[in-house]
Coordinates of C-alpha atoms in Angstrom, one line a residue:
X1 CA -6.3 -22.2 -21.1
X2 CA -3.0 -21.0 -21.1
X3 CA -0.5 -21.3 -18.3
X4 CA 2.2 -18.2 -17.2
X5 CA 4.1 -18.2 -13.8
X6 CA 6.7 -15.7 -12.9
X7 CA 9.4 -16.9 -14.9
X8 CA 11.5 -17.9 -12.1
X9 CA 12.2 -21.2 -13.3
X10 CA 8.8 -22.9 -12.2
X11 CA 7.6 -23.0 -15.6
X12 CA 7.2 -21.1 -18.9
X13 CA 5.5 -18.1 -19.7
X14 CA 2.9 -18.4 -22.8
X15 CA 0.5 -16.2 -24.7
X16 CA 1.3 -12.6 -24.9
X17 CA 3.7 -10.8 -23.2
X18 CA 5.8 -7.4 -22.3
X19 CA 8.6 -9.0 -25.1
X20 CA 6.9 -8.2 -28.4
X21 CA 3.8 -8.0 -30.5
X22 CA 2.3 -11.0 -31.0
X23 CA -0.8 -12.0 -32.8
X24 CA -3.7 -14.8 -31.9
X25 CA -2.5 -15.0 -28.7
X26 CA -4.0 -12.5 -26.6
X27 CA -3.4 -9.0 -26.9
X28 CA -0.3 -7.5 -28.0
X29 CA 2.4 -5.1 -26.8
X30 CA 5.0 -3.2 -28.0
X31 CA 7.5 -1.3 -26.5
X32 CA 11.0 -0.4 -26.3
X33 CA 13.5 -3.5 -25.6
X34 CA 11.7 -6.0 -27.1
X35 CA 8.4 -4.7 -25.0
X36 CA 9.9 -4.5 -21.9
X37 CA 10.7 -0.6 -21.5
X38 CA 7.6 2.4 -21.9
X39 CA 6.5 3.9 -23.7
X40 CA 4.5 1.2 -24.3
X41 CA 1.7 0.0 -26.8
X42 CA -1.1 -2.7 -26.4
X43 CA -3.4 -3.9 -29.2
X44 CA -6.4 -5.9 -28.1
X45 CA -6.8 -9.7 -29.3
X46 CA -8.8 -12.5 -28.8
X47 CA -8.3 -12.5 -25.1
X48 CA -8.6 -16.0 -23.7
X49 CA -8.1 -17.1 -19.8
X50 CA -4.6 -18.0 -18.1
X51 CA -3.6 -19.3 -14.8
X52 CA -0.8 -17.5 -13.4
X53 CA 1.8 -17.2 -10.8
X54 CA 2.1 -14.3 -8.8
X55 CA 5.8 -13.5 -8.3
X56 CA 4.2 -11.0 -5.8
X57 CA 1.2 -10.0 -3.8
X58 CA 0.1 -7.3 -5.6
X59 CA -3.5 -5.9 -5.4
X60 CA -2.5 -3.8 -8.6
X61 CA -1.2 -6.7 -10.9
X62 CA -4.1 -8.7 -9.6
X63 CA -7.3 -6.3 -10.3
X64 CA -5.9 -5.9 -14.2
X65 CA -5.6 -9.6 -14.8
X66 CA -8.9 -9.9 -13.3
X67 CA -10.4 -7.1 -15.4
X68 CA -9.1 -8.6 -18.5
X69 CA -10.5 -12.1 -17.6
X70 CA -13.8 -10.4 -17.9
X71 CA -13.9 -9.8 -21.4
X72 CA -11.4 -13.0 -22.2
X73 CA -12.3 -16.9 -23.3
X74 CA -12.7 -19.5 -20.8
X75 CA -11.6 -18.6 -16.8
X76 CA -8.8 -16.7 -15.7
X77 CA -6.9 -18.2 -12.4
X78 CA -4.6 -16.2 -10.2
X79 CA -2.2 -18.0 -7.7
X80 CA -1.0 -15.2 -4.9
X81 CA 2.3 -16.1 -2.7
X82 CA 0.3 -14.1 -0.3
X83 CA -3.4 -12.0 0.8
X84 CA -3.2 -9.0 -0.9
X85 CA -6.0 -6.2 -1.1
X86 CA -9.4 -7.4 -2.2
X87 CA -11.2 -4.2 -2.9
X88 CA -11.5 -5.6 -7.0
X89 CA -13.1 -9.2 -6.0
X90 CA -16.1 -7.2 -3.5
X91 CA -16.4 -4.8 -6.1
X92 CA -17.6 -7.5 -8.8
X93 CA -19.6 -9.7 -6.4
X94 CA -21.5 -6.2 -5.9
X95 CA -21.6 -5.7 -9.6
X96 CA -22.7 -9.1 -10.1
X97 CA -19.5 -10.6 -11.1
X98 CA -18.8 -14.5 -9.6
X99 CA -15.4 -14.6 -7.6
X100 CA -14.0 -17.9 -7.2
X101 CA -11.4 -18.0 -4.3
X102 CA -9.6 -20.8 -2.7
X103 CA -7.2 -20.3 -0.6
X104 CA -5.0 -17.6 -2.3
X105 CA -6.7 -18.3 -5.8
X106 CA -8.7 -16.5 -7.3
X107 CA -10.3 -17.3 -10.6
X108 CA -13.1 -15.2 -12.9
X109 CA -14.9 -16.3 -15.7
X110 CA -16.5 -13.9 -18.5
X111 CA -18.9 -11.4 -17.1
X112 CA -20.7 -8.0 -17.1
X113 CA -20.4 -5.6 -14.5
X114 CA -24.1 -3.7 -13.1
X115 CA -23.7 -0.2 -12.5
X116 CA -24.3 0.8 -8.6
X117 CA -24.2 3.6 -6.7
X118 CA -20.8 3.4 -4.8
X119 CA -19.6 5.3 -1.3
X120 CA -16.1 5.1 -1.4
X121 CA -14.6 5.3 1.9
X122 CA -11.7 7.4 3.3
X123 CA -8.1 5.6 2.9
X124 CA -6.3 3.9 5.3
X125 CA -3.2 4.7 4.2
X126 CA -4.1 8.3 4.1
X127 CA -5.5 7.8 7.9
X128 CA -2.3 6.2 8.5
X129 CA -0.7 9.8 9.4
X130 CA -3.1 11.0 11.5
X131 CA -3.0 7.7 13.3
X132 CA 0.7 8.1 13.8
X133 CA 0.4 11.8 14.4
X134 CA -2.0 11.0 17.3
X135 CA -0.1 7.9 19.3
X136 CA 3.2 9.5 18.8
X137 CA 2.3 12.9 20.2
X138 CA 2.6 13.7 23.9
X139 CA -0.8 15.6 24.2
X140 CA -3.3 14.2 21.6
X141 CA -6.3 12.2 20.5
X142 CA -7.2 11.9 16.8
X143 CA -10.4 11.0 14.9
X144 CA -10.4 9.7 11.6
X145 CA -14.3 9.4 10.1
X146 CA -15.2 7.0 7.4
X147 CA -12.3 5.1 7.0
X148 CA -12.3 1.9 5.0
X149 CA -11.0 -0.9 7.6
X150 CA -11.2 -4.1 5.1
X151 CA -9.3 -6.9 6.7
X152 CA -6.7 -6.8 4.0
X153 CA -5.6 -3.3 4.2
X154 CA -5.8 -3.3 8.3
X155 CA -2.2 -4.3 8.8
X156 CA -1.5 -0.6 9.8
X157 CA -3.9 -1.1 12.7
X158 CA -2.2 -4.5 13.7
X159 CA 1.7 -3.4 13.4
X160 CA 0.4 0.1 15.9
X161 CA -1.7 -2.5 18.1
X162 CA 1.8 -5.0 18.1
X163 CA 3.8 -1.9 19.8
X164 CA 1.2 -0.7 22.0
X165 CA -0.4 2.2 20.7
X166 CA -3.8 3.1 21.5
X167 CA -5.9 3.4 18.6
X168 CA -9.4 2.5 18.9
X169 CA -12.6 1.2 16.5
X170 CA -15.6 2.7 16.6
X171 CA -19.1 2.7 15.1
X172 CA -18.2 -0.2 12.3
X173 CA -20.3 -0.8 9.6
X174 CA -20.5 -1.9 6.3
X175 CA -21.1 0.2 3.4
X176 CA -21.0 -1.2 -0.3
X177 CA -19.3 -4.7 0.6
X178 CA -16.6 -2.7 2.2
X179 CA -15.8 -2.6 6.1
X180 CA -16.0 1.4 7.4
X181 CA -15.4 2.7 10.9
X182 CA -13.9 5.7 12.6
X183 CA -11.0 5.5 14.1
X184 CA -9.3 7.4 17.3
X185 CA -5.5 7.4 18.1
X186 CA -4.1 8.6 21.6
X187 CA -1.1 9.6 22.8
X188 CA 0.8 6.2 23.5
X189 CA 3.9 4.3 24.9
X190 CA 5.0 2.7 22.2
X191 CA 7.6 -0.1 22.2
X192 CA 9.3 -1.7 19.6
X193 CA 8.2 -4.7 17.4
X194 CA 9.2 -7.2 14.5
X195 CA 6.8 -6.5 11.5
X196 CA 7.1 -8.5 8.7
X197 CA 6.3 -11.7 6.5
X198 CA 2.4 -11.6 5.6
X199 CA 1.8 -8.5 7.5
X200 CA 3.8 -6.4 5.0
X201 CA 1.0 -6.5 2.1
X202 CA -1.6 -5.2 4.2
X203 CA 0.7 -2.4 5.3
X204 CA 3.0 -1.8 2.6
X205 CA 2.3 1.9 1.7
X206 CA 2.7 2.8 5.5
X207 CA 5.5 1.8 5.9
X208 CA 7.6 5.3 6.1
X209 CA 5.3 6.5 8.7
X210 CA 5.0 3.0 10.6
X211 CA 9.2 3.7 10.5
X212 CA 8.2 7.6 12.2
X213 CA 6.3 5.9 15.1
X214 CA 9.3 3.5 15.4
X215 CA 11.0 6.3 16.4
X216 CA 9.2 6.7 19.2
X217 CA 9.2 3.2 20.4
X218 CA 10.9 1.6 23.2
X219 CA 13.7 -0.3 21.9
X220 CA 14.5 -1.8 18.5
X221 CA 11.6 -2.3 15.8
X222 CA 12.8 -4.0 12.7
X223 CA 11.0 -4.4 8.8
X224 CA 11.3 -6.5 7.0
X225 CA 10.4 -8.2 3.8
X226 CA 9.7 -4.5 2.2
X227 CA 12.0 -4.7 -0.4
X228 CA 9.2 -3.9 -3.2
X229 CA 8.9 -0.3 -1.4
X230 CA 12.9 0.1 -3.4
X231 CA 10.7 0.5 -6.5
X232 CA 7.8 2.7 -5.6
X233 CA 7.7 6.5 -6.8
X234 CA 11.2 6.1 -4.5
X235 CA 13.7 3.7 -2.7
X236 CA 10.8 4.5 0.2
X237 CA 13.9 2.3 2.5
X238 CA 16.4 4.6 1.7
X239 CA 14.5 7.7 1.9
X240 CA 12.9 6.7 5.3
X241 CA 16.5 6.0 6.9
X242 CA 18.2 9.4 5.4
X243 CA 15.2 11.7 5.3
X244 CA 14.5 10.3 9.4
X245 CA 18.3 10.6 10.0
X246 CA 18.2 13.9 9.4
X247 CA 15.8 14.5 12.1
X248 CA 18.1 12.7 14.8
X249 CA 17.1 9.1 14.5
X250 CA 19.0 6.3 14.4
X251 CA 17.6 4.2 12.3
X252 CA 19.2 1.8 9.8
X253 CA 18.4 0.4 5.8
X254 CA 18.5 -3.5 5.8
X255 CA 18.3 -5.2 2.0
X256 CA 14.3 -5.4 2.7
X257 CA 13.4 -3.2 5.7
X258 CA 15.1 -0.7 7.8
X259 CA 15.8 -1.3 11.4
X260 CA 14.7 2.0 14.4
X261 CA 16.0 2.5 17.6
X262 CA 13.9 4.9 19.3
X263 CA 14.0 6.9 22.3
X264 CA 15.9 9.5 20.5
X265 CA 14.5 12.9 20.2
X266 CA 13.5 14.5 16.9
X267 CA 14.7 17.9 15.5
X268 CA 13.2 20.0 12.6
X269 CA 15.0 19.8 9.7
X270 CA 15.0 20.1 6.1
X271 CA 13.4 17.4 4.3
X272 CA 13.6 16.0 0.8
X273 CA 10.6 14.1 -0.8
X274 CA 12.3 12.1 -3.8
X275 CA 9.2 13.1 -5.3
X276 CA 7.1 10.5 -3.6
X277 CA 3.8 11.5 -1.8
X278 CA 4.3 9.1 0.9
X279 CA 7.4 10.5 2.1
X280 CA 6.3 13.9 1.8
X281 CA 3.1 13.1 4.3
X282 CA 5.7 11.1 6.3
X283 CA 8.4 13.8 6.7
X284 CA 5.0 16.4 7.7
X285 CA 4.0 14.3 10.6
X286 CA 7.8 14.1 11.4
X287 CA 7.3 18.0 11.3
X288 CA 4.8 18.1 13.8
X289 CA 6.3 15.6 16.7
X290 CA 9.7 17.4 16.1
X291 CA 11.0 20.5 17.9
X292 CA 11.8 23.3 16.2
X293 CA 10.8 23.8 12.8
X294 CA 10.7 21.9 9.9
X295 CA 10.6 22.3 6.4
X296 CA 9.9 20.1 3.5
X297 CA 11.0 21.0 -0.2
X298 CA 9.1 20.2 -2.9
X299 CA 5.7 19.4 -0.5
X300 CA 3.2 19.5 -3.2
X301 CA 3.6 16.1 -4.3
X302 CA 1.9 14.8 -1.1
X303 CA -1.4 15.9 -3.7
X304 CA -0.5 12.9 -5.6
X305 CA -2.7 10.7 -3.2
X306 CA -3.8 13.1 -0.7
X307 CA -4.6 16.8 -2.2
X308 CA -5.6 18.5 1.1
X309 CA -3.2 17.0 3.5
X310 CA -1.3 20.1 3.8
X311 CA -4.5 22.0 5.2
X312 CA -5.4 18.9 6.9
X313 CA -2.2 19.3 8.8
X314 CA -2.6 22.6 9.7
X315 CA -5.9 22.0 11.3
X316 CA -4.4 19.5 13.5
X317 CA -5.3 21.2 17.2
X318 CA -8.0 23.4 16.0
X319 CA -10.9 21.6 18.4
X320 CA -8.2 21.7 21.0

C-alpha cells in the first residue's frame, strides 16, 4: 500500500500524481505544468490501494478515490479532517460494495457494483431556495416533496433551525439507503447566528442563500470557515457581499465567510451571476423578497444544476 497526505508537510506524497506521467505506479497523468494545469490526460495503470490525507472534506475528491479503489490492488483508506457527504459509501453498500468506516475513515477494498433500480431524490441544495424563499417572506408557507434529507447534507436545515426559522419535517422515509422527506418553510423571525466549523460541509453550497436569509435576521450572523466557496464556479464570498450590497444590505467579506447585518430592507436591482448557478438562484429569491423589480443578467446559468428554476420561480403563489 502506498501512503499520500496533502503535502502540507505531514508526509510525502507517493505513486502517481497531477506532476507527470509516471509508469508502474498507478495511473498516469499528463498535463500542462508538469501535470498540474488542464487540459489534462490520464492513462490507466496497475492501480493499487493508498491511504490518504484529506487536506479537505470533500464528498467530490472522496467518491473518485473511492471509485478507483474498486478496481485497484489491496485497500484504499481515506482520512477526512471532517464528515463530508456520504451519498458514494450508501450507494455501494446498496450495490453490494463493503464500506469500512471508523471514525472519519473510510477504506474500500476491490469490488463489483450490482445494478439496482435507483429513486433519486430531489436536492437539498436546490430546496434550499425555496426554504429561504418561504421563512424570509412576510406572507408564505412552502412545500418542498421528495427531498433527500441525509444527515450529512442537512446542515441547511440546522443553520435555518439555529436562527429560528420555521421549517418543518414531514412524512420521512427512506428510499434506496437514502433519507427522503418533505419539507415546509413559513414565514419566520429570524435572528442572527454564528455558523461555522463542522457545519460548513454539510451546507457549503447554500451558503449564498443562507447569506440572503441573514439579511433578514435580527442582528449580526457571521460565516465562517467557507473559504473553499473562493474557488467554486466563483469567489461565491465576494459575489454574495457585492451582488447582496447591491440590494441594500450591509453585509461584509471576511478571509473565509462574510459577516450580515440584517434588518435592512432590500431593493430590486440589477444582478450579476459570475456565471455561477448558485448565485444566480440566490440573486432570484433576493428578487422575490425585494421591492421593486429585479433583474438578473445572464440568468440561464441557474440550468447548470437546476434547469426549471426559473418556472419554478414563477409558480411561486400560484395555490395561493
Amino acid at each position: 500500500m502506498r501512503t499520500w497526505t496533502d503535502g502540507t508537510g505531514a508526509g510525502s506524497r507517493r505513486g502517481a500524481y497531477a506532476g507527470g506521467a509516471r509508469t508502474g505506479e498507478g495511473a498516469a497523468v499528463d498535463g500542462r505544468d508538469g501535470g498540474r494545469l488542464a487540459p489534462l490526460t490520464f492513462r490507466g495503470g496497475s492501480l493499487h490501494g493508498i491511504e490518504y490525507r484529506m487536506p479537505v472534506a470533500s464528498a467530490q475528491v472522496k467518491s473518485a478515490l473511492l471509485l478507483a479503489g474498486l478496481f485497484a490492488e489491496g485497500e484504499t483508506t481515506l482520512e477526512q479532517p471532517a464528515v463530508s457527504r456520504d451519498h458514494t459509501e450508501l450507494m455501494f453498500r446498496s450495490m453490494g460494495v463493503e464500506v469500512i468506516e471508523d471514525g472519519l475513515t473510510v477504506s474500500v477494498r476491490p469490488g463489483r457494483l450490482t445494478a439496482m433500480d435507483v429513486t433519486v431524490p430531489a436536492d437539498i441544495s436546490s430546496a434550499a431556495y425555496w426554504l429561504v424563499a418561504g421563512v424570509c417572506h412576510p406572507d408564505a408557507e412552502v412545500r418542498v416533496r421528495n427531498v433527500g434529507v441525509n444527515p450529512t447534507r442537512t446542515g441547511i436545515l440546522d443553520a435555518l433551525a439555529m436562527m429560528g426559522a420555521d421549517v418543518s419535517v414531514e412524512n420521512e422515509r427512506t428510499e434506496g439507503g437514502e433519507a427522503v422527506a418533505d419539507l415546509v418553510a413559513r414565514s419566520s423571525s429570524l435572528r442572527a447566528a454564528d455558523i461555522g466549523g463542522d457545519l460548513i460541509p454539510r451546507l457549503v453550497d447554500e451558503v449564498p442563500v443562507l447569506a440572503l436569509a441573514a439579511c433578514f435576521a435580527e442582528g449580526t450572523t457571521v460565516i465562517r470557515d467557507a473559504s473553499e466557496l473562493r474557488i467554486k464556479e466563483s469567489d461565491r464570498l465576494m459575489a454574495s457581499r457585492v451582488e447582496l450590497s447591491r440590494s441594500g444590505a450591509q453585509v461584509e467579506e471576511l478571509d473565509d465567510g462574510l459577516r450580515i447585518t440584517g434588518g435592512r430592507a432590500l431593493h430590486g436591482t440589477t444582478h450579476r451571476t459570475y456565471a455561477d448557478h448558485r448565485i444566480a438562484m440566490t440573486m432570484g429569491v433576493a428578487g422575490v423578497v425585494a421591492s421593486g423589480e429585479t433583474t438578473i443578467s445572464a440568468a440561464q446559468t441557474a440550468s447548470v444544476s437546476y434547469p426549471t428554476f426559473w418556472d419554478d420561480l414563477g409558480s411561486l403563489g400560484e395555490g395561493a
